[in-house]
Amino acid sequence: MLELQGVSAHYGAIQALKSVDLQVRAGEIVTLIGANGAGKSTLMTTIFGMPRASSGRIVLADEDITALPPHHIAQRQIALVPEGRRIFARMSVRENLLVGMSAARGTRGAHDAETGLRHVFALFPILEARQTQRAGTLSGGEQQMLAIGRALMGSPRLLLLDEPSLGLAPLVIRTIFHTITALNRELGLTILLVEQNARQALRIAHRGYVLQNGAVVLEGSGQDLLNDPQVRAAYLDAA
Ligand code: ATP
């Protein structure tokens, strides 16, 4: 469904991605782990053309999207839940969801607003209960659900999640990981998940990639990476 072939990306003179090869097949949860600054967020945003890949190819559902403008990429049944959630704190929960709808305007297969809201509320009943509340008054976990719900308004088939567990309490983190598994199993969403929380991410992922200094240094099934001595030493033992 998504393939990066030798993708490099730069911020001015800094090379943030170094010839990355990565594949996400339909129906998979693929996780990307790595230390702070390894380039995980850059990999996500480069898929949307920000920054644009300086070399290599990005193919989404058999279409080369490497050179497409970001707003065209956003209309291709792919959605990003950015690091830090970026919800609009002073707007209501419902308004935040409708922003997701307009961001995805023009997407093939997108719902109308009411259908989109119904779907999101069925997944996250708490958002329906709080729909008129200002988003800034939600708990951290609820805000993460809102950020995911907003991304789902455009009915994507591929969801990119950047550090969804960041800053949340352990119990809430478990709920978020359950939610991700349910989105994959029950809704059939394909998921690319960036996580600091490597252990839990690898547990729910079919496959994973380890990114170091902008380059993929290891890839394998979630289980193999969990058992890998290098991964254990670098990303799991201290966690
Ligand atoms: P984190 O978990 O801390 O977000 P990351 O693995 O997502 O880390 P990136 O945020 O992708 O890493 O950063 C990769 C490299 O690119 C780092 O060296 C970072 O300093 C640099 N970088 C990221 N964003 C920018 C930017 N807007 N301008 C310049 N350099 C940047």
mmCIF file of C-alpha atoms and ligand atoms in Angstrom, residues 11-12 14-17 34-43 45 83 162-163 194 196 211, ligand 1:
data_model
loop_
_atom_site.group_PDB
_atom_site.id
_atom_site.type_symbol
_atom_site.label_atom_id
_atom_site.label_comp_id
_atom_site.label_asym_id
_atom_site.label_seq_id
_atom_site.Cartn_x
_atom_site.Cartn_y
_atom_site.Cartn_z
ATOM 1 C CA TYR A 11 16.464 20.323 6.311
ATOM 2 C CA GLY A 12 18.902 22.704 4.669
ATOM 3 C CA ILE A 14 21.050 18.527 7.672
ATOM 4 C CA GLN A 15 20.265 15.127 6.188
ATOM 5 C CA ALA A 16 17.376 13.740 8.250
ATOM 6 C CA LEU A 17 16.638 10.626 6.128
ATOM 7 C CA GLY A 34 14.286 4.833 17.146
ATOM 8 C CA ALA A 35 15.841 7.339 19.507
ATOM 9 C CA ASN A 36 14.954 11.034 19.663
ATOM 10 C CA GLY A 37 16.143 12.736 16.523
ATOM 11 C CA ALA A 38 16.473 9.490 14.539
ATOM 12 C CA GLY A 39 14.179 10.892 11.848
ATOM 13 C CA LYS A 40 10.887 9.159 12.653
ATOM 14 C CA SER A 41 8.685 12.244 12.435
ATOM 15 C CA THR A 42 10.522 13.389 9.331
ATOM 16 C CA LEU A 43 9.751 10.069 7.666
ATOM 17 C CA THR A 45 5.945 14.181 7.116
ATOM 18 C CA GLU A 83 3.015 14.266 17.244
ATOM 19 C CA ASP A 162 3.192 9.838 15.344
ATOM 20 C CA GLU A 163 3.843 9.012 19.008
ATOM 21 C CA VAL A 194 5.910 5.798 15.266
ATOM 22 C CA GLN A 196 9.054 5.792 21.704
ATOM 23 C CA LEU A 211 15.737 3.972 12.435
HETATM 24 P P1 ATP B 1 11.579 12.854 18.067
HETATM 25 O O1 ATP B 1 11.107 11.596 18.642
HETATM 26 O O2 ATP B 1 12.414 13.669 19.007
HETATM 27 O O3 ATP B 1 10.520 13.652 17.356
HETATM 28 P P2 ATP B 1 12.424 11.881 15.507
HETATM 29 O O4 ATP B 1 13.005 10.526 15.410
HETATM 30 O O5 ATP B 1 10.999 12.039 15.132
HETATM 31 O O6 ATP B 1 12.653 12.432 16.961
HETATM 32 P P3 ATP B 1 12.934 14.036 13.703
HETATM 33 O O7 ATP B 1 12.075 14.985 14.475
HETATM 34 O O8 ATP B 1 12.409 13.508 12.437
HETATM 35 O O9 ATP B 1 13.350 12.822 14.645
HETATM 36 O O10 ATP B 1 14.341 14.745 13.465
HETATM 37 C C1 ATP B 1 15.374 14.187 12.652
HETATM 38 C C2 ATP B 1 16.515 15.189 12.515
HETATM 39 O O11 ATP B 1 16.101 16.316 11.772
HETATM 40 C C3 ATP B 1 17.027 15.731 13.839
HETATM 41 O O12 ATP B 1 18.427 15.911 13.719
HETATM 42 C C4 ATP B 1 16.334 17.051 13.976
HETATM 43 O O13 ATP B 1 17.118 17.944 14.739
HETATM 44 C C5 ATP B 1 16.224 17.500 12.524
HETATM 45 N N1 ATP B 1 15.029 18.324 12.295
HETATM 46 C C6 ATP B 1 13.751 17.954 12.521
HETATM 47 N N2 ATP B 1 12.887 18.927 12.162
HETATM 48 C C7 ATP B 1 13.644 19.948 11.693
HETATM 49 C C8 ATP B 1 13.356 21.241 11.165
HETATM 50 N N3 ATP B 1 12.093 21.678 11.015
HETATM 51 N N4 ATP B 1 14.394 22.012 10.792
HETATM 52 C C9 ATP B 1 15.676 21.588 10.915
HETATM 53 N N5 ATP B 1 16.020 20.375 11.398
HETATM 54 C C10 ATP B 1 15.031 19.568 11.789
#
